[in-house]
Coordinates of C-alpha atoms in Angstrom, one line a residue:
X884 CA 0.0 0.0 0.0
X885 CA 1.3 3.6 -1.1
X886 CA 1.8 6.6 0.9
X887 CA -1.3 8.1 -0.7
X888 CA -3.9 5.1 0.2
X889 CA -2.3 5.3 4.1
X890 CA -3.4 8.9 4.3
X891 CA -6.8 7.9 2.7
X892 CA -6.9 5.4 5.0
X893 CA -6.7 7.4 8.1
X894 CA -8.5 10.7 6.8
X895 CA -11.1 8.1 6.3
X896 CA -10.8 6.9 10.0
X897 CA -10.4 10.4 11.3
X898 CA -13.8 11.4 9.5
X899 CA -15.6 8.5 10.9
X900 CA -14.4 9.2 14.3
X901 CA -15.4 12.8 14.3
X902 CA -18.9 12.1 12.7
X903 CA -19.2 9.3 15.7
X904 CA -18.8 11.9 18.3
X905 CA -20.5 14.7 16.6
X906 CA -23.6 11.8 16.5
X907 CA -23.0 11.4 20.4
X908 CA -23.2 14.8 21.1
X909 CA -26.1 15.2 19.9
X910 CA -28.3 11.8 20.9
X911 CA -26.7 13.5 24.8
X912 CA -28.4 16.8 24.6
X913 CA -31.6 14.8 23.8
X914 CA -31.5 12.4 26.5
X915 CA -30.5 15.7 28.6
X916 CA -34.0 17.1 27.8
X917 CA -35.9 13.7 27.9
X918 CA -34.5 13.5 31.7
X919 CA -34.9 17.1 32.4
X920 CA -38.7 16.3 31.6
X921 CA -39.4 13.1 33.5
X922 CA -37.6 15.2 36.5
X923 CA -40.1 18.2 36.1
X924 CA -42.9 15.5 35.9
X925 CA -41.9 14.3 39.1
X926 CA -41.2 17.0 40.6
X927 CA -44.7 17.9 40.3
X928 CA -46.2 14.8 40.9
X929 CA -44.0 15.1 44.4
X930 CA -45.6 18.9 45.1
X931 CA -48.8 18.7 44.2
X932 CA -48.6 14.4 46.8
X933 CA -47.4 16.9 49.2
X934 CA -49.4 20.1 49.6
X935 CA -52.6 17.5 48.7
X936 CA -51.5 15.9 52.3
X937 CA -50.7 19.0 54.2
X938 CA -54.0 20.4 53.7
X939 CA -55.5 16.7 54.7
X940 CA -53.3 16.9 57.6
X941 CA -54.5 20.5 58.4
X942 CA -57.8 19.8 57.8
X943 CA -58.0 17.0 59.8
X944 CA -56.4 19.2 63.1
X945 CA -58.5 22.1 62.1
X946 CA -62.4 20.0 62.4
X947 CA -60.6 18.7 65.8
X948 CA -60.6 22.0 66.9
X949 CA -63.6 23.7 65.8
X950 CA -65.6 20.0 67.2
X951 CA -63.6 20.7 70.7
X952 CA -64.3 24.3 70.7
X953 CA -68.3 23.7 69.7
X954 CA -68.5 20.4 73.0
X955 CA -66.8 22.7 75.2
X956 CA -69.3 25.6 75.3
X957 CA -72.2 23.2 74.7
X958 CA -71.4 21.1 77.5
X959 CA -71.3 24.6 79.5
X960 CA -74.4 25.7 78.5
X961 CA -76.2 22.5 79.0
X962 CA -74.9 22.2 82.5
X963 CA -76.5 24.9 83.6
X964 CA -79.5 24.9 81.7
X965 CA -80.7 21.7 83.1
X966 CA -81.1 23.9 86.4
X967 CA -83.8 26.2 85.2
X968 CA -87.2 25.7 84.5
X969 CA -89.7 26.8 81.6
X970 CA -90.9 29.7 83.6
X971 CA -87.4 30.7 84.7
X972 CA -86.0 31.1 81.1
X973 CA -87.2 33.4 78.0
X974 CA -85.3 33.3 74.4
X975 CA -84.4 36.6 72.4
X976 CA -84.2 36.0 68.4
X977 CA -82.9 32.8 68.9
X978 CA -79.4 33.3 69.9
X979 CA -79.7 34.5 73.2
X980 CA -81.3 33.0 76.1
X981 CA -81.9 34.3 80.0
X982 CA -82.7 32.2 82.8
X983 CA -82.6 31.4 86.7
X984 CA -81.3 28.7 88.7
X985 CA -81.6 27.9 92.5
X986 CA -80.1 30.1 94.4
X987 CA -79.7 31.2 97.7
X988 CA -80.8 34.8 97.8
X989 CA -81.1 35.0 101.4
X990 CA -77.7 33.9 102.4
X991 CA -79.6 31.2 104.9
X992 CA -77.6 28.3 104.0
X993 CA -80.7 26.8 101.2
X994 CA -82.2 27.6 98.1
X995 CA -85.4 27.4 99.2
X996 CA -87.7 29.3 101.7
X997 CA -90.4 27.0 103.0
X998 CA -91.7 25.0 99.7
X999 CA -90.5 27.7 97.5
X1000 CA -87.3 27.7 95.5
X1001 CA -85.3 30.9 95.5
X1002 CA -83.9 32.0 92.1
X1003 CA -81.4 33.9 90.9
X1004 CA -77.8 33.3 89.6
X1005 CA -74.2 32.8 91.0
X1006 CA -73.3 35.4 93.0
X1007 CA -76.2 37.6 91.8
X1008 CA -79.8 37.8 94.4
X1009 CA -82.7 37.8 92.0
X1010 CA -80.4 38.0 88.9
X1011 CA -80.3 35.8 86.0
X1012 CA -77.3 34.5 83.3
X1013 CA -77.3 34.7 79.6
X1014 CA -75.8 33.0 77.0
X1015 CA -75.1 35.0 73.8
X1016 CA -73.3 35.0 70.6
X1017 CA -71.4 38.2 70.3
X1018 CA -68.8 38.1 67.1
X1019 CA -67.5 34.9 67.0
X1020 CA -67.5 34.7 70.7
X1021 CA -70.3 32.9 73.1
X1022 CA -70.5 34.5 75.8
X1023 CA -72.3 34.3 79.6
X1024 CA -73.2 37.1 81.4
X1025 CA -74.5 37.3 85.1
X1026 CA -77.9 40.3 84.7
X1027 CA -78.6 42.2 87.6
X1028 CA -82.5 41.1 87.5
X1029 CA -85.0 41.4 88.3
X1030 CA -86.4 38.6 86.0
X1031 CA -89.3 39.8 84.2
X1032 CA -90.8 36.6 82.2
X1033 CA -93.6 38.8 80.8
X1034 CA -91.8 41.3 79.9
X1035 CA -88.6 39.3 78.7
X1036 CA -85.9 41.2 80.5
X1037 CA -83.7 40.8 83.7
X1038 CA -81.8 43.7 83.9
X1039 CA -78.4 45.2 82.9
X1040 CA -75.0 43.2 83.3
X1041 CA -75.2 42.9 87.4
X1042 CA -72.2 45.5 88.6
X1043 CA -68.9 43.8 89.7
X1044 CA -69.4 40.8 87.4
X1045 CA -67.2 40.0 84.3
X1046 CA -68.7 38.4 81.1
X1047 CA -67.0 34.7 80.5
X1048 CA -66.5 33.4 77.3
X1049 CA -67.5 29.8 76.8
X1050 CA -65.9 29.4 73.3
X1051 CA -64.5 31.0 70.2
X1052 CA -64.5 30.4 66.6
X1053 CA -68.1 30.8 66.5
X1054 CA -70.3 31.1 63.5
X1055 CA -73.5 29.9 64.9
X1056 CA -75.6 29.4 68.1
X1057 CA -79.1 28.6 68.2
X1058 CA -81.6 28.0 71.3
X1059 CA -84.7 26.4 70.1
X1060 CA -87.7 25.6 72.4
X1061 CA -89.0 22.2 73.2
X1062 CA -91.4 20.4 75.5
X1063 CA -90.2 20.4 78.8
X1064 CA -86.8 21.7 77.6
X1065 CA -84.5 23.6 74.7
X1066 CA -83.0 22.5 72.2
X1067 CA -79.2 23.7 71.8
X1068 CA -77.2 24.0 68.8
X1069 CA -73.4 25.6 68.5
X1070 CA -71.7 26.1 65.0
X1071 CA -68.1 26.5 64.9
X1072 CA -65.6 27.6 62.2
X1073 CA -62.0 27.8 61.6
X1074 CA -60.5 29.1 58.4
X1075 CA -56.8 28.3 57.4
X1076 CA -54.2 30.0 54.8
X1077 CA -54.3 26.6 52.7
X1078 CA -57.4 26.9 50.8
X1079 CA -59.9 24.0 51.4
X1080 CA -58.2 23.2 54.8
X1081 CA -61.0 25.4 56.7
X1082 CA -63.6 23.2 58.7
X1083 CA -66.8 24.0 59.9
X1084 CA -68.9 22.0 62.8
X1085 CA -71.8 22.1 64.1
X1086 CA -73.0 20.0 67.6
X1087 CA -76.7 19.9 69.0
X1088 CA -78.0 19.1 72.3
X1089 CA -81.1 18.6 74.5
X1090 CA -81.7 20.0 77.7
X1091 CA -84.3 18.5 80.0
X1092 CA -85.4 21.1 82.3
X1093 CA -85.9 20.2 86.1
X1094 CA -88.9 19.1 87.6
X1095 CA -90.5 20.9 90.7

Protein backbone atom coordinates (compact mmCIF):
# COMPACT_ATOMS: atom_id res chain seq x y z
CA UNK A 1 0.00 0.00 0.00
CA UNK A 2 1.26 3.57 -1.07
CA UNK A 3 1.77 6.58 0.91
CA UNK A 4 -1.29 8.08 -0.70
CA UNK A 5 -3.88 5.12 0.16
CA UNK A 6 -2.34 5.27 4.13
CA UNK A 7 -3.38 8.92 4.27
CA UNK A 8 -6.82 7.88 2.69
CA UNK A 9 -6.94 5.45 5.02
CA UNK A 10 -6.70 7.38 8.13
CA UNK A 11 -8.52 10.70 6.77
CA UNK A 12 -11.12 8.13 6.28
CA UNK A 13 -10.78 6.86 10.01
CA UNK A 14 -10.35 10.43 11.33
CA UNK A 15 -13.84 11.38 9.50
CA UNK A 16 -15.59 8.49 10.94
CA UNK A 17 -14.42 9.18 14.35
CA UNK A 18 -15.38 12.76 14.27
CA UNK A 19 -18.93 12.14 12.72
CA UNK A 20 -19.24 9.34 15.71
CA UNK A 21 -18.78 11.90 18.30
CA UNK A 22 -20.50 14.71 16.59
CA UNK A 23 -23.58 11.83 16.47
CA UNK A 24 -23.02 11.37 20.44
CA UNK A 25 -23.19 14.79 21.14
CA UNK A 26 -26.07 15.23 19.88
CA UNK A 27 -28.31 11.85 20.93
CA UNK A 28 -26.72 13.51 24.77
CA UNK A 29 -28.45 16.82 24.63
CA UNK A 30 -31.61 14.80 23.82
CA UNK A 31 -31.53 12.41 26.48
CA UNK A 32 -30.51 15.71 28.63
CA UNK A 33 -33.99 17.10 27.77
CA UNK A 34 -35.92 13.71 27.91
CA UNK A 35 -34.46 13.47 31.69
CA UNK A 36 -34.92 17.08 32.36
CA UNK A 37 -38.75 16.30 31.56
CA UNK A 38 -39.35 13.14 33.54
CA UNK A 39 -37.64 15.19 36.48
CA UNK A 40 -40.05 18.24 36.13
CA UNK A 41 -42.92 15.46 35.86
CA UNK A 42 -41.87 14.27 39.14
CA UNK A 43 -41.19 17.01 40.64
CA UNK A 44 -44.75 17.87 40.26
CA UNK A 45 -46.20 14.77 40.94
CA UNK A 46 -44.03 15.09 44.43
CA UNK A 47 -45.61 18.87 45.09
CA UNK A 48 -48.81 18.70 44.24
CA UNK A 49 -48.57 14.45 46.79
CA UNK A 50 -47.36 16.88 49.17
CA UNK A 51 -49.45 20.12 49.59
CA UNK A 52 -52.61 17.47 48.71
CA UNK A 53 -51.45 15.88 52.26
CA UNK A 54 -50.69 18.96 54.22
CA UNK A 55 -54.02 20.45 53.67
CA UNK A 56 -55.53 16.72 54.70
CA UNK A 57 -53.32 16.86 57.59
CA UNK A 58 -54.51 20.50 58.44
CA UNK A 59 -57.77 19.76 57.77
CA UNK A 60 -58.01 17.03 59.85
CA UNK A 61 -56.40 19.19 63.07
CA UNK A 62 -58.51 22.13 62.08
CA UNK A 63 -62.40 20.00 62.38
CA UNK A 64 -60.65 18.73 65.79
CA UNK A 65 -60.62 21.95 66.89
CA UNK A 66 -63.63 23.66 65.84
CA UNK A 67 -65.56 20.00 67.18
CA UNK A 68 -63.64 20.74 70.69
CA UNK A 69 -64.35 24.33 70.72
CA UNK A 70 -68.30 23.69 69.66
CA UNK A 71 -68.50 20.44 72.99
CA UNK A 72 -66.79 22.70 75.16
CA UNK A 73 -69.27 25.63 75.26
CA UNK A 74 -72.20 23.22 74.74
CA UNK A 75 -71.44 21.11 77.51
CA UNK A 76 -71.31 24.58 79.50
CA UNK A 77 -74.39 25.72 78.46
CA UNK A 78 -76.20 22.48 78.97
CA UNK A 79 -74.92 22.20 82.52
CA UNK A 80 -76.48 24.87 83.62
CA UNK A 81 -79.49 24.94 81.70
CA UNK A 82 -80.67 21.70 83.15
CA UNK A 83 -81.10 23.93 86.37
CA UNK A 84 -83.83 26.21 85.22
CA UNK A 85 -87.22 25.71 84.46
CA UNK A 86 -89.70 26.80 81.57
CA UNK A 87 -90.87 29.71 83.59
CA UNK A 88 -87.37 30.72 84.71
CA UNK A 89 -86.00 31.08 81.14
CA UNK A 90 -87.22 33.38 78.03
CA UNK A 91 -85.25 33.28 74.42
CA UNK A 92 -84.38 36.55 72.39
CA UNK A 93 -84.18 35.95 68.45
CA UNK A 94 -82.86 32.81 68.91
CA UNK A 95 -79.37 33.25 69.87
CA UNK A 96 -79.73 34.46 73.15
CA UNK A 97 -81.30 33.00 76.13
CA UNK A 98 -81.88 34.32 80.03
CA UNK A 99 -82.70 32.15 82.80
CA UNK A 100 -82.62 31.38 86.65
CA UNK A 101 -81.27 28.66 88.68
CA UNK A 102 -81.63 27.91 92.52
CA UNK A 103 -80.15 30.14 94.36
CA UNK A 104 -79.75 31.15 97.75
CA UNK A 105 -80.81 34.76 97.75
CA UNK A 106 -81.11 35.01 101.35
CA UNK A 107 -77.69 33.94 102.36
CA UNK A 108 -79.62 31.16 104.93
CA UNK A 109 -77.58 28.33 103.97
CA UNK A 110 -80.66 26.84 101.15
CA UNK A 111 -82.23 27.57 98.06
CA UNK A 112 -85.43 27.39 99.20
CA UNK A 113 -87.69 29.31 101.70
CA UNK A 114 -90.38 27.05 102.96
CA UNK A 115 -91.74 24.97 99.73
CA UNK A 116 -90.50 27.67 97.52
CA UNK A 117 -87.33 27.70 95.50
CA UNK A 118 -85.32 30.91 95.54
CA UNK A 119 -83.91 32.00 92.08
CA UNK A 120 -81.35 33.94 90.87
CA UNK A 121 -77.84 33.28 89.55
CA UNK A 122 -74.22 32.81 91.01
CA UNK A 123 -73.34 35.45 92.97
CA UNK A 124 -76.18 37.60 91.80
CA UNK A 125 -79.80 37.80 94.43
CA UNK A 126 -82.69 37.83 92.03
CA UNK A 127 -80.38 38.05 88.87
CA UNK A 128 -80.26 35.77 85.98
CA UNK A 129 -77.26 34.46 83.25
CA UNK A 130 -77.34 34.68 79.61
CA UNK A 131 -75.82 32.99 77.03
CA UNK A 132 -75.14 35.00 73.82
CA UNK A 133 -73.28 34.98 70.60
CA UNK A 134 -71.40 38.16 70.33
CA UNK A 135 -68.85 38.12 67.10
CA UNK A 136 -67.47 34.90 66.97
CA UNK A 137 -67.52 34.66 70.70
CA UNK A 138 -70.31 32.90 73.05
CA UNK A 139 -70.48 34.49 75.85
CA UNK A 140 -72.29 34.25 79.61
CA UNK A 141 -73.21 37.11 81.39
CA UNK A 142 -74.51 37.32 85.15
CA UNK A 143 -77.89 40.32 84.69
CA UNK A 144 -78.60 42.22 87.60
CA UNK A 145 -82.48 41.09 87.52
CA UNK A 146 -84.98 41.38 88.25
CA UNK A 147 -86.42 38.63 86.05
CA UNK A 148 -89.35 39.81 84.17
CA UNK A 149 -90.78 36.60 82.15
CA UNK A 150 -93.56 38.83 80.84
CA UNK A 151 -91.81 41.31 79.94
CA UNK A 152 -88.60 39.31 78.70
CA UNK A 153 -85.89 41.17 80.51
CA UNK A 154 -83.65 40.77 83.70
CA UNK A 155 -81.83 43.68 83.92
CA UNK A 156 -78.42 45.22 82.88
CA UNK A 157 -75.00 43.18 83.25
CA UNK A 158 -75.20 42.89 87.39
CA UNK A 159 -72.16 45.49 88.56
CA UNK A 160 -68.94 43.83 89.74
CA UNK A 161 -69.37 40.85 87.39
CA UNK A 162 -67.24 40.02 84.35
CA UNK A 163 -68.67 38.41 81.09
CA UNK A 164 -66.97 34.70 80.52
CA UNK A 165 -66.47 33.43 77.26
CA UNK A 166 -67.47 29.79 76.83
CA UNK A 167 -65.86 29.38 73.34
CA UNK A 168 -64.48 31.02 70.21
CA UNK A 169 -64.53 30.44 66.64
CA UNK A 170 -68.11 30.78 66.51
CA UNK A 171 -70.34 31.10 63.53
CA UNK A 172 -73.50 29.93 64.92
CA UNK A 173 -75.60 29.44 68.08
CA UNK A 174 -79.07 28.63 68.25
CA UNK A 175 -81.58 28.01 71.29
CA UNK A 176 -84.72 26.35 70.10
CA UNK A 177 -87.71 25.59 72.41
CA UNK A 178 -89.02 22.18 73.20
CA UNK A 179 -91.36 20.45 75.54
CA UNK A 180 -90.18 20.36 78.77
CA UNK A 181 -86.83 21.70 77.58
CA UNK A 182 -84.53 23.60 74.73
CA UNK A 183 -82.96 22.49 72.21
CA UNK A 184 -79.22 23.73 71.79
CA UNK A 185 -77.19 23.97 68.80
CA UNK A 186 -73.45 25.64 68.48
CA UNK A 187 -71.72 26.12 65.02
CA UNK A 188 -68.09 26.52 64.88
CA UNK A 189 -65.56 27.56 62.22
CA UNK A 190 -61.98 27.76 61.59
CA UNK A 191 -60.47 29.11 58.44
CA UNK A 192 -56.78 28.30 57.45
CA UNK A 193 -54.24 30.04 54.76
CA UNK A 194 -54.27 26.61 52.65
CA UNK A 195 -57.37 26.92 50.79
CA UNK A 196 -59.88 24.02 51.44
CA UNK A 197 -58.18 23.17 54.77
CA UNK A 198 -61.01 25.44 56.75
CA UNK A 199 -63.59 23.20 58.67
CA UNK A 200 -66.83 24.03 59.88
CA UNK A 201 -68.89 21.98 62.81
CA UNK A 202 -71.82 22.10 64.08
CA UNK A 203 -72.98 20.01 67.60
CA UNK A 204 -76.66 19.92 69.04
CA UNK A 205 -77.99 19.14 72.31
CA UNK A 206 -81.08 18.63 74.47
CA UNK A 207 -81.72 19.98 77.68
CA UNK A 208 -84.28 18.46 79.98
CA UNK A 209 -85.40 21.14 82.31
CA UNK A 210 -85.88 20.17 86.06
CA UNK A 211 -88.90 19.13 87.60
CA UNK A 212 -90.47 20.86 90.75
Amino acid sequence: MNGDSRHKTQDSKLESRVSSLESRKGLTLVELIVVAAIFAVMTGAILISFVTGRRSHVAGDAYIQVQQEARRALDAMIKELRQTTSDRMFLSGGSTVVFQVPHDNDDDGSVATGATLEWGAPEVDDGCIQYTLAATRIERTLLAGPFDLAATSCGDQAAGTTTRVLGTEADALAFTAATGGLQVSVTTQMTSQLPGAGQRATISGRVQFRNL
